Coordinates of C-alpha atoms in Angstrom, one line a residue:
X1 CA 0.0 0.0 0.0
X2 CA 1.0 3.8 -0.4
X3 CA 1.6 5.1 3.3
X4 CA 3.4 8.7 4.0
X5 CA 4.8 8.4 0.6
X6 CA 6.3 5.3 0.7
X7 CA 5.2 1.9 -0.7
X8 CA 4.8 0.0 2.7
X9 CA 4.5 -3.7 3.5
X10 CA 3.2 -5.6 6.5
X11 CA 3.7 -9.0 7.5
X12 CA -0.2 -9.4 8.1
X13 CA -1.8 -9.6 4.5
X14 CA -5.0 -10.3 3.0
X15 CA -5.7 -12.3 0.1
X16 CA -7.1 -11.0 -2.9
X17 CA -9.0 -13.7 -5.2
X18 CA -10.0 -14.1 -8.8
X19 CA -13.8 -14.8 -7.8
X20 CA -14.0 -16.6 -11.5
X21 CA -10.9 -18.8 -11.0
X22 CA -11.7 -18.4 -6.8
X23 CA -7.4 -18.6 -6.3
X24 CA -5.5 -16.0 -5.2
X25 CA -3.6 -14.1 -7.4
X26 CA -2.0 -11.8 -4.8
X27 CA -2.3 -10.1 -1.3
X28 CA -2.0 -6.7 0.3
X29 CA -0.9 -5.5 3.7
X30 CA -3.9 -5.5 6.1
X31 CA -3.5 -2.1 7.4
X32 CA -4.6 -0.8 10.4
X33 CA -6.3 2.3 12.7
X34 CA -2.1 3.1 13.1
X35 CA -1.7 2.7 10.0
X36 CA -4.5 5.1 8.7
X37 CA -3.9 8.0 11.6
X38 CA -0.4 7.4 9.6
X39 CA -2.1 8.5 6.8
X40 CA -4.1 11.8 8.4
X41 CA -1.0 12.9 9.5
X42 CA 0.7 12.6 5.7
X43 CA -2.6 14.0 4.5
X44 CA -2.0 16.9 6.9
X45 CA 1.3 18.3 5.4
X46 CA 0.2 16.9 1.9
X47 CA -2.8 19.0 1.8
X48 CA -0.6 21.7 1.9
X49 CA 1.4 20.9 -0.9
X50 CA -1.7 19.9 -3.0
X51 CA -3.0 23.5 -2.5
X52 CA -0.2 25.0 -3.5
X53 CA -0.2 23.5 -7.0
X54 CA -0.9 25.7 -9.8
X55 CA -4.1 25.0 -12.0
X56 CA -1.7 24.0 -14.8
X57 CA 0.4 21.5 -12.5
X58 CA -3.1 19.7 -11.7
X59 CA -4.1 19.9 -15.2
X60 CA -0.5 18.6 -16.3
X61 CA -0.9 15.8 -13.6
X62 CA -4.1 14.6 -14.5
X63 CA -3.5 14.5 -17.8
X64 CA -0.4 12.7 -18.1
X65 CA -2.5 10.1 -15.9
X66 CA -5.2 9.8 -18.4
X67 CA -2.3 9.5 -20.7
X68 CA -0.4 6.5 -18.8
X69 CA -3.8 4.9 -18.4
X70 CA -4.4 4.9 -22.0
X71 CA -0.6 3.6 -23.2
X72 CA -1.0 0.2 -20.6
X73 CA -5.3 0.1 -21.0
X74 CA -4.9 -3.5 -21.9
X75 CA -2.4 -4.1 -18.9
X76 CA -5.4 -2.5 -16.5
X77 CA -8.1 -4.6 -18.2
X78 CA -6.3 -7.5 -17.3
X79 CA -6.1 -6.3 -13.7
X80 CA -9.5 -5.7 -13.6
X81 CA -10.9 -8.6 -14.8
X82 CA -8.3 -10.5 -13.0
X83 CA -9.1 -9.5 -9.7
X84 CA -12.8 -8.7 -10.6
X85 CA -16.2 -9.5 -11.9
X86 CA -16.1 -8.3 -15.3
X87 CA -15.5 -9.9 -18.4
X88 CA -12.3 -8.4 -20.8
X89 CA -14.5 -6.7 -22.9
X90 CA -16.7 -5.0 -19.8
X91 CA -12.8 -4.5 -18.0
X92 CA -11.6 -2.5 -21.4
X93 CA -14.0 -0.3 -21.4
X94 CA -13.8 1.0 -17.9
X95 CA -10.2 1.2 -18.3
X96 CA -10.9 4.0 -21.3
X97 CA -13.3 5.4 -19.2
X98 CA -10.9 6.0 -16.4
X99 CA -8.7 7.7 -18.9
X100 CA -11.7 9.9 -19.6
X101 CA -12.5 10.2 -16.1
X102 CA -8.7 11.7 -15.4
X103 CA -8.9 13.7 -18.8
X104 CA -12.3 15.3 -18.1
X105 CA -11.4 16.3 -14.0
X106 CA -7.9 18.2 -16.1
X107 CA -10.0 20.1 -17.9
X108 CA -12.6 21.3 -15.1
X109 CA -9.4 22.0 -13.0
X110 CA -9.2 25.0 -15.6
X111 CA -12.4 25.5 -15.3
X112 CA -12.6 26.0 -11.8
X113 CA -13.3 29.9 -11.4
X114 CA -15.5 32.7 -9.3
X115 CA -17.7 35.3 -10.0
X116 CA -17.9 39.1 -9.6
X117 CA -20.4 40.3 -7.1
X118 CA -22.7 43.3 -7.1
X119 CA -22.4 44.9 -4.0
X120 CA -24.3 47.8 -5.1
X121 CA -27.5 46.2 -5.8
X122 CA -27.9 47.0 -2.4
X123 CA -28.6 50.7 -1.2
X124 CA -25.2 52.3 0.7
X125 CA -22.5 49.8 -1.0
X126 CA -21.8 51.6 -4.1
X127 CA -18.0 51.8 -2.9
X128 CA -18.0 48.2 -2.6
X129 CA -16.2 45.5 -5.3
X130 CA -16.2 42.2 -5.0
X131 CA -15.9 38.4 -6.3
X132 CA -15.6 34.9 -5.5
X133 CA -13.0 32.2 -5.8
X134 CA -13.0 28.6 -5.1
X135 CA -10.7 27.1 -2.6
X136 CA -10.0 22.6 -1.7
X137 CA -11.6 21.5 1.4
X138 CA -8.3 20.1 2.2
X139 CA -8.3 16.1 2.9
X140 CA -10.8 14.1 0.9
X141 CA -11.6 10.6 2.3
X142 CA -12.8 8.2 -0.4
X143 CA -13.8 4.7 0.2
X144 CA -14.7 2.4 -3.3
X145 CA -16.5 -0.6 -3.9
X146 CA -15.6 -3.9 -6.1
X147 CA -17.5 -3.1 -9.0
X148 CA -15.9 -0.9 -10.9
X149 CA -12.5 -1.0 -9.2
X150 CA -10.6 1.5 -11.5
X151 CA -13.2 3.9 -12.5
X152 CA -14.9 4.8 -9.5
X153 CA -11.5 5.2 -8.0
X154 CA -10.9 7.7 -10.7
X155 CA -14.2 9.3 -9.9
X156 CA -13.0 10.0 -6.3
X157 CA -9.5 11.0 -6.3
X158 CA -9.1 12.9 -10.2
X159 CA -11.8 15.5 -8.9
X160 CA -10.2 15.8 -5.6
X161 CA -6.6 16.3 -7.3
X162 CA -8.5 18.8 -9.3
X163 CA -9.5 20.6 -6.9
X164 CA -6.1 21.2 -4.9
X165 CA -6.8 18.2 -2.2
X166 CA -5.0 15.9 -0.1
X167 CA -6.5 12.4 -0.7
X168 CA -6.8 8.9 1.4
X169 CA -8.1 6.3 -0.5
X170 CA -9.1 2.9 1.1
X171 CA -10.5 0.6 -2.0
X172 CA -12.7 -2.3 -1.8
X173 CA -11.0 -5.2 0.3
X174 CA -11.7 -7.9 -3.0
X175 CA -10.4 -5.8 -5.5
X176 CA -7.6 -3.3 -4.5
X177 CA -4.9 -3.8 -7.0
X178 CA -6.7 -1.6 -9.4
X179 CA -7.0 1.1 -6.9
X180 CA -2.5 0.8 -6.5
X181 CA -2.1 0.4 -10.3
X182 CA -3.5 4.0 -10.7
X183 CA -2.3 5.3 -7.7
X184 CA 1.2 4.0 -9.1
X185 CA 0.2 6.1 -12.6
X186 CA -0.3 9.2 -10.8
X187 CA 2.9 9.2 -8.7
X188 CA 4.7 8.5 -11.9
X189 CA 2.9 11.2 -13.8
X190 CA 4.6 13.9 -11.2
X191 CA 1.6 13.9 -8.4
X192 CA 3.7 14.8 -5.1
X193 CA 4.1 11.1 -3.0
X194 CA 2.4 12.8 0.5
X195 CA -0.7 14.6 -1.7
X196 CA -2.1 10.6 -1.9
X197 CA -2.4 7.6 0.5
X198 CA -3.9 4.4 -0.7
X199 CA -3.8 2.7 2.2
X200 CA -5.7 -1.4 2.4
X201 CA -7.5 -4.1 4.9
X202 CA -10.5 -4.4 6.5
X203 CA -13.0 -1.2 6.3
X204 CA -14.5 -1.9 10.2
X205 CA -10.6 -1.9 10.9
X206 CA -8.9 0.8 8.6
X207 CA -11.6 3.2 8.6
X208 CA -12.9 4.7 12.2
X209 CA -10.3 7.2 12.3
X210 CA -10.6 8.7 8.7
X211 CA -14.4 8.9 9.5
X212 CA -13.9 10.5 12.8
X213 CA -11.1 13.2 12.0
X214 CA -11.8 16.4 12.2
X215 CA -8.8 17.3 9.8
X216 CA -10.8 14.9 7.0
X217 CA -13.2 18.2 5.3
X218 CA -15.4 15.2 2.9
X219 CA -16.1 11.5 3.0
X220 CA -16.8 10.4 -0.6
X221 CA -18.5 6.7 -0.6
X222 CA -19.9 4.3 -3.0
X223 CA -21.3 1.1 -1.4
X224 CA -24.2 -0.4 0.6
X225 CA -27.3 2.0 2.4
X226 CA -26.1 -0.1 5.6
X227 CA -22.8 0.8 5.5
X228 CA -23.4 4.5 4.1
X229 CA -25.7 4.6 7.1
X230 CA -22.9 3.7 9.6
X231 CA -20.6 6.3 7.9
X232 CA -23.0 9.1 8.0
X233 CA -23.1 8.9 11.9
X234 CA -19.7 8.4 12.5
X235 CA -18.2 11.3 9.8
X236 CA -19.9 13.9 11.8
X237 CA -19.5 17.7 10.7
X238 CA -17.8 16.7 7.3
X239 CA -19.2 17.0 3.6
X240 CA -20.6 13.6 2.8
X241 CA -21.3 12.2 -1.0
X242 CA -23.1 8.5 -0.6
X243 CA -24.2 6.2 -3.9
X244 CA -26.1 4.1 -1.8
X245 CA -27.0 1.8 -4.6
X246 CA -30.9 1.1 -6.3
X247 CA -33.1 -0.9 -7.5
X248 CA -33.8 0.4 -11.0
X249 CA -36.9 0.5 -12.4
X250 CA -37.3 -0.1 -16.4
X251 CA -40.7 1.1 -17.9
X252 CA -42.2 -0.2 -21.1
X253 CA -45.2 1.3 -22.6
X254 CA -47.0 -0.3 -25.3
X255 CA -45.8 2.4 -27.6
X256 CA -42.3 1.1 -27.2
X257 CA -40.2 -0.3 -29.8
X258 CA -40.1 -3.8 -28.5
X259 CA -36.9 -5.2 -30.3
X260 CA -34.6 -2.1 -28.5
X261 CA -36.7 -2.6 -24.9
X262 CA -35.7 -5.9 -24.6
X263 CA -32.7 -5.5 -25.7
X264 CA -31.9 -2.9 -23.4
X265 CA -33.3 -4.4 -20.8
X266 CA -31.1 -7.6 -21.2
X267 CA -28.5 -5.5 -21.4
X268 CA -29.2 -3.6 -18.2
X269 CA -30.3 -6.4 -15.9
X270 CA -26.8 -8.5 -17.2
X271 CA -24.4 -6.3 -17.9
X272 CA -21.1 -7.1 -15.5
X273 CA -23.3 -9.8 -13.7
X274 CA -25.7 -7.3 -12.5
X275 CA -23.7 -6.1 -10.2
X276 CA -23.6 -2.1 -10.9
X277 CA -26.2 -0.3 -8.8
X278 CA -27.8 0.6 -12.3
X279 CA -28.7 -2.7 -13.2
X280 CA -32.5 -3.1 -14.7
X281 CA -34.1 -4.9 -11.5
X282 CA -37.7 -4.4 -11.9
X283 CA -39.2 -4.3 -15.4
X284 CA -42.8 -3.0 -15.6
X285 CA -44.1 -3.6 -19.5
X286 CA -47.7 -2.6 -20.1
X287 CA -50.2 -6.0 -20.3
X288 CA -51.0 -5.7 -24.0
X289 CA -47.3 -5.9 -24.7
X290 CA -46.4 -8.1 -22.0
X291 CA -46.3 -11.8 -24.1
X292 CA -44.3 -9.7 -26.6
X293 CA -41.7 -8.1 -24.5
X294 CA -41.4 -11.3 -22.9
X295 CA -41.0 -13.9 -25.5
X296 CA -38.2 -11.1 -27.1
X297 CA -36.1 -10.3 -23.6
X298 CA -35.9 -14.1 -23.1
X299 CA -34.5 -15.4 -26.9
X300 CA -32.5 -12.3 -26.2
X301 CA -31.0 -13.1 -22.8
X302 CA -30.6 -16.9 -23.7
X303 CA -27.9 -15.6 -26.3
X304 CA -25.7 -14.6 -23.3
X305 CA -22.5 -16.4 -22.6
X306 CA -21.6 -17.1 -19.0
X307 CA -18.1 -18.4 -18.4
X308 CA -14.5 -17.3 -18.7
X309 CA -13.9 -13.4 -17.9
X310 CA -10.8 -13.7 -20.3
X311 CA -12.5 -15.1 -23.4
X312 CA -13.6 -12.9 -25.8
X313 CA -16.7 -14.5 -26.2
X314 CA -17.8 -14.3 -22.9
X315 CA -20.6 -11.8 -21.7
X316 CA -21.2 -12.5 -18.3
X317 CA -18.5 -13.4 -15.8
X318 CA -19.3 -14.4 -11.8
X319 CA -20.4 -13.3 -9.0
X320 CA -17.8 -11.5 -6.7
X321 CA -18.2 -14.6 -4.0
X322 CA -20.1 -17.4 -3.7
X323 CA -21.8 -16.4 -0.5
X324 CA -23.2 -13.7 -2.8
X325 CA -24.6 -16.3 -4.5
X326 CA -26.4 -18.2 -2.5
X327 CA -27.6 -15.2 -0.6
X328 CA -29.6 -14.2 -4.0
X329 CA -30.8 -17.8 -4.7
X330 CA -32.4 -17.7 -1.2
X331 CA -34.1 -14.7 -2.2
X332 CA -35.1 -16.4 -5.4
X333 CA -36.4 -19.5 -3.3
X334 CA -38.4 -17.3 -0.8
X335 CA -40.4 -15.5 -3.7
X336 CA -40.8 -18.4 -5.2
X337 CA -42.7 -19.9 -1.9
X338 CA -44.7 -16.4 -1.9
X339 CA -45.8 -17.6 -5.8
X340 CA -43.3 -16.3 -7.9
X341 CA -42.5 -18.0 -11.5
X342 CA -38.6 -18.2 -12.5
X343 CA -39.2 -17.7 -15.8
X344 CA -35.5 -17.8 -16.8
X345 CA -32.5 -18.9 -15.2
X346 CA -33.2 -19.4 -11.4
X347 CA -29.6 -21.6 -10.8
X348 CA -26.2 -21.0 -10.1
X349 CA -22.8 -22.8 -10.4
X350 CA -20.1 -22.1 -7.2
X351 CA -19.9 -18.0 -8.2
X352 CA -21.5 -18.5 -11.3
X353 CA -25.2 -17.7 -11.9
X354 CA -27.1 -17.4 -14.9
X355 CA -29.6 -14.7 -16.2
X356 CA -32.4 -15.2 -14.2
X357 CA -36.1 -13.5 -15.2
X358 CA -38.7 -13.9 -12.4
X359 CA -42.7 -13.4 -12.5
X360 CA -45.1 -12.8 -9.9
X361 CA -42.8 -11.7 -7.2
X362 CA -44.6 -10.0 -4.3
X363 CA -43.8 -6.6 -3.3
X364 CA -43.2 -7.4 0.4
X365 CA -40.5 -9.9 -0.9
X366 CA -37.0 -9.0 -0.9
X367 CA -36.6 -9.8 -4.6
X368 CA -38.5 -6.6 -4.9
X369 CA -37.6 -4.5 -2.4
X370 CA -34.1 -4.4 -1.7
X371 CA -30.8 -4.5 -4.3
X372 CA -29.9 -7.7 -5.4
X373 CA -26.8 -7.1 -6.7
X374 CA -26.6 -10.0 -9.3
X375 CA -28.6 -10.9 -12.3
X376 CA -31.9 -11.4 -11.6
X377 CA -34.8 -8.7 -13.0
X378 CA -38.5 -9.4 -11.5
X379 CA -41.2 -9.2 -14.6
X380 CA -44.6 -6.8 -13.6
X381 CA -47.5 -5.4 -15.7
X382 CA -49.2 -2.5 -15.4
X383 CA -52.6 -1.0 -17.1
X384 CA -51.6 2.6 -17.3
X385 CA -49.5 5.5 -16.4
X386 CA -50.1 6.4 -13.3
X387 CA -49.8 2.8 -12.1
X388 CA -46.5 2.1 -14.2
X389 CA -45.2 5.7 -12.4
X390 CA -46.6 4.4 -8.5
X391 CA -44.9 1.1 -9.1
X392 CA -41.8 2.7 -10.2
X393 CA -41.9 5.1 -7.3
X394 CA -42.8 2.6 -4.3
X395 CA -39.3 1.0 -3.1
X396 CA -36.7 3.3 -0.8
X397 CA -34.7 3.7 -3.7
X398 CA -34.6 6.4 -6.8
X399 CA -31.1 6.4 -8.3
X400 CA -31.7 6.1 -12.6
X401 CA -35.1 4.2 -14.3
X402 CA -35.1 3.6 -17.5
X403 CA -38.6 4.2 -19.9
X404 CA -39.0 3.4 -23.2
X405 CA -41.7 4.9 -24.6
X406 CA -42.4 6.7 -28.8
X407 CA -45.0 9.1 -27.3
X408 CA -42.9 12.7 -26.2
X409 CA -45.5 13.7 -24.1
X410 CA -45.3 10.6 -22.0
X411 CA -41.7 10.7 -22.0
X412 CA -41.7 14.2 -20.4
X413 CA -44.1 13.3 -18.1
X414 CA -42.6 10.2 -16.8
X415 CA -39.1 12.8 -16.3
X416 CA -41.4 15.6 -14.1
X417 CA -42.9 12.3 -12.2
X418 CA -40.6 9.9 -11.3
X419 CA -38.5 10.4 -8.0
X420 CA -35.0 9.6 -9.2
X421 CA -31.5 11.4 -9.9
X422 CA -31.7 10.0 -13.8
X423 CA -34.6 9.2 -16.0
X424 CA -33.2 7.9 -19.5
X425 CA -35.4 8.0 -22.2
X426 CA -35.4 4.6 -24.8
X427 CA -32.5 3.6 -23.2
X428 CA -31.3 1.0 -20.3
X429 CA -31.2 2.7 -16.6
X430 CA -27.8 1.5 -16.8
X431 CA -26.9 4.7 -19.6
X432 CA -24.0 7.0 -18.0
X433 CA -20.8 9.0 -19.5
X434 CA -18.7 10.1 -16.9
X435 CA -19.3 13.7 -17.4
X436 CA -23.2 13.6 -16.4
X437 CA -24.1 14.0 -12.6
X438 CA -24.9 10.6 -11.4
X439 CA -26.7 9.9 -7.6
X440 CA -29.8 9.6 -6.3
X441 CA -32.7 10.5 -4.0
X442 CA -34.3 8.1 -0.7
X443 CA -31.8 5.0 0.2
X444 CA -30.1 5.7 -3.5
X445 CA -27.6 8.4 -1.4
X446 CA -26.9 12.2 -1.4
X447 CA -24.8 14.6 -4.0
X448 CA -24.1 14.0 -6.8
X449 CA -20.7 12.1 -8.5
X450 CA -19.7 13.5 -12.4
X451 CA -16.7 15.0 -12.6
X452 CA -18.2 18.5 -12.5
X453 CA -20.7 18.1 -9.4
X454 CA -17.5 16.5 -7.5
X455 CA -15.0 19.3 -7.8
X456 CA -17.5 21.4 -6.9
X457 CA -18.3 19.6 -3.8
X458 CA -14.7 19.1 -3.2
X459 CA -13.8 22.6 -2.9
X460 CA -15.7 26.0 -2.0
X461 CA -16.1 29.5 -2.8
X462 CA -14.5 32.3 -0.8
X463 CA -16.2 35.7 -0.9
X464 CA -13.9 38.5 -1.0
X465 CA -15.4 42.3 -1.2
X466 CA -13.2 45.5 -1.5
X467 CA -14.6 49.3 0.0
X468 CA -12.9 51.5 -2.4
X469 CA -12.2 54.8 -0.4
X470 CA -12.3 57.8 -2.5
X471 CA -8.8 59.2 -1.2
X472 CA -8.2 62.9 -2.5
X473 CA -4.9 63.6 -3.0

């Protein structure tokens, strides 16, 4: 790990698995609460130097990241879908969209400007001139999940760069190596060594004392409501940005072009396993389309390849444990007791588990309710609009739906109506480019992610006004 701008070692380690292969391919130091007040105490003196960089030595940084990123993208595809869920095709394309991520944060580094103010729009301050400027919070904290081990970590810490920050990042215990390869890019792209700490283990080990210190100014988070819930309490007076996670909602009415709904919709629900908190979990389809949506999403999804991450042929790797696993086949099993039909899929092998499409689940199930972060979509009618929008609406989660619809006014209505941070029109929820702001509302989090929304969040504006004396000489 990188620790007060040295890369450290530790004779207690934790194993980091390919959950396809389920061997380990490699293991980390298992850092500690020393290790991590370590860390603050870097970030202390680093946030320093990190403010003191010029807009063009950010922007210079950055770029030559995005840069290094895209000269080895095939080395960090490999990492990712190594140490990940992904499949090589899913694990290249993350890798060029961290590039992007890195390039795009550059640019709104030079972006990153104030405003005049009128002070005389107010009676008695016509000798007043003033402005704002924007100014880093000082030490970031981000913590990342498994999913996306390379790009979310880009998310958190190309921003926070951006913004003159100190940064401590503590990746996802399965899949950290991601999270050092990039942290090794930026230190060889000229980022100063005590501006970053990357520091692994155990989060209910490692992570108390970033969450608790006063000195940390913003926790940036992307995981579980649970955990998100336990942070919020313990981070106290900080800035806090939480993707909480979802259960997406995909809306087909009988206008739809049925061929690109289920298409979409296949894609959604199985794209990287299901596991991205956009995944297509509940499809509603209007009943006079219903036999036709269904008899095209299934031929569709029945194409899909599950197997090797490395082939080339592959479209859907494993699960990122088999306790995962089983944990969503019991939630298949206990709708299925409540009267729900497995329409498709419904098994798994070790961390393997196949597309799965699932009728008649009740809405006090879990399979309805809560994420279930593999692939499994539940199938549900509805008779008209404000029942496909009520349905939509009902779970403690709002983070993107997807609707699919020919007819503009519904389209427009269906953005005013449903209570989400993304509606995307004739298109999976699952749609994002890396410069669009991305979160949610309810158990989905707060804030927004997007490289824009971030640096914003990650620093703030300073007003400073001038009273011009009229000195006569």
């Amino acid at each position: 790990m990188f620790l007060a701008g040295e890369w450290t070692h530790r004779s207690q380690v934790i194993e980091v698995d390919d959950p396809g292969a389920g061997e380990t391919i490699a293991t980390v130091p298992k850092g500690t609460a020393e290790d991590m007040e370590t860390a603050l105490n870097t970030a202390i003196e680093g946030k320093k130097i990190a403010a003191g960089l010029t807009t063009k030595q950010r922007m210079d940084i950055l770029a030559n990241t995005a840069q290094l990123v895209d000269d080895n993208v095939e080395e960090a595809a490999q990492l990712i879908a190594t140490e990940g869920i992904k499949t090589i095709n899913e694990a290249r394309s993350e890798a060029s969209r961290a590039a992007e991520t890195l390039r795009l944060s550059a640019e709104e580094a030079r972006r990153l400007t104030g405003e005049t103010i009128n002070f005389d729009q107010v009676s008695g301050n016509a000798d007043r001139h003033g402005y704002t400027f924007r100014f880093p919070l000082g030490i970031i904290g981000a913590i990342t999940p498994f999913n996306d081990p390379l790009n979310l970590v880009a998310h958190k810490i190309a921003p926070a760069i951006a913004g003159g920050n100190a940064v401590i990042l503590k990746p996802a215990t399965q899949t950290p190596l991601s999270a050092l390869w990039l942290t090794e890019k930026l230190l060889e792209a000229g980022l100063p060594a005590k501006v970053m700490n990357t520091i692994t283990g155990s989060g209910s080990e490692v992570t108390p004392p970033l969450l608790e210190s006063r000195e940390v100014r913003m926790i940036t988070f992307t995981g579980g409501i649970e955990a998100g819930e336990k942070i919020a309490k313990q981070a106290g007076l900080k800035k806090l940005s939480m993707e909480l996670g979802s259960n997406s909602p995909f809306l087909v009415f009988k206008d739809a072009n049925l061929d690109k709904a289920a298409e979409a919709a296949v894609g959604g629900a199985y794209g990287a396993g299901g596991q991205n908190c956009l995944s297509v979990q509940r499809i509603f389809v209007h009943k006079e389309v219903e036999q036709s949506f269904t008899d095209k999403f299934i031929e569709k999804a029945k194409q899909l390849v599950t197997g090797d991450k490395k082939s080339e042929d592959t479209d859907m790797g494993p699960l990122i444990s088999e306790d995962e696993a089983k944990s969503i086949m019991t939630n298949i099993e206990n709708a299925k007791e409540q009267g729900a039909e497995v329409l498709l899929g419904g098994d798994h092998s070790n961390r393997f588990m196949y597309p799965t499409l699932v009728k008649h689940v009740p809405k006090d199930s879990t399979l309805y309710k809560e994420e279930i972060f593999g692939p499994v979509a539940s199938l549900h009618t509805f008779s008209d609009y404000d029942e496909a929008i009520r349905s939509a609406n009902e779970v403690n989660f709002g983070l993107q739906v997807g609707v699919f619809t020919n007819h503009l006014q519904t389209a427009h209505k269906a953005a005013h109506d449903l209570h989400v941070g993304g509606v995307i029109i004739n298109d999976s929820s699952d749609f994002r480019v890396d410069a669009m702001p991305f979160g949610g509302v309810k158990g989905s989090g707060i804030n927004r992610e997007g490289v824009h929304n971030a640096i914003m969040d990650m620093t703030e504006p300073r007003v400073v006004s001038f009273k011009i004396e009229d000195d006569e000489q």
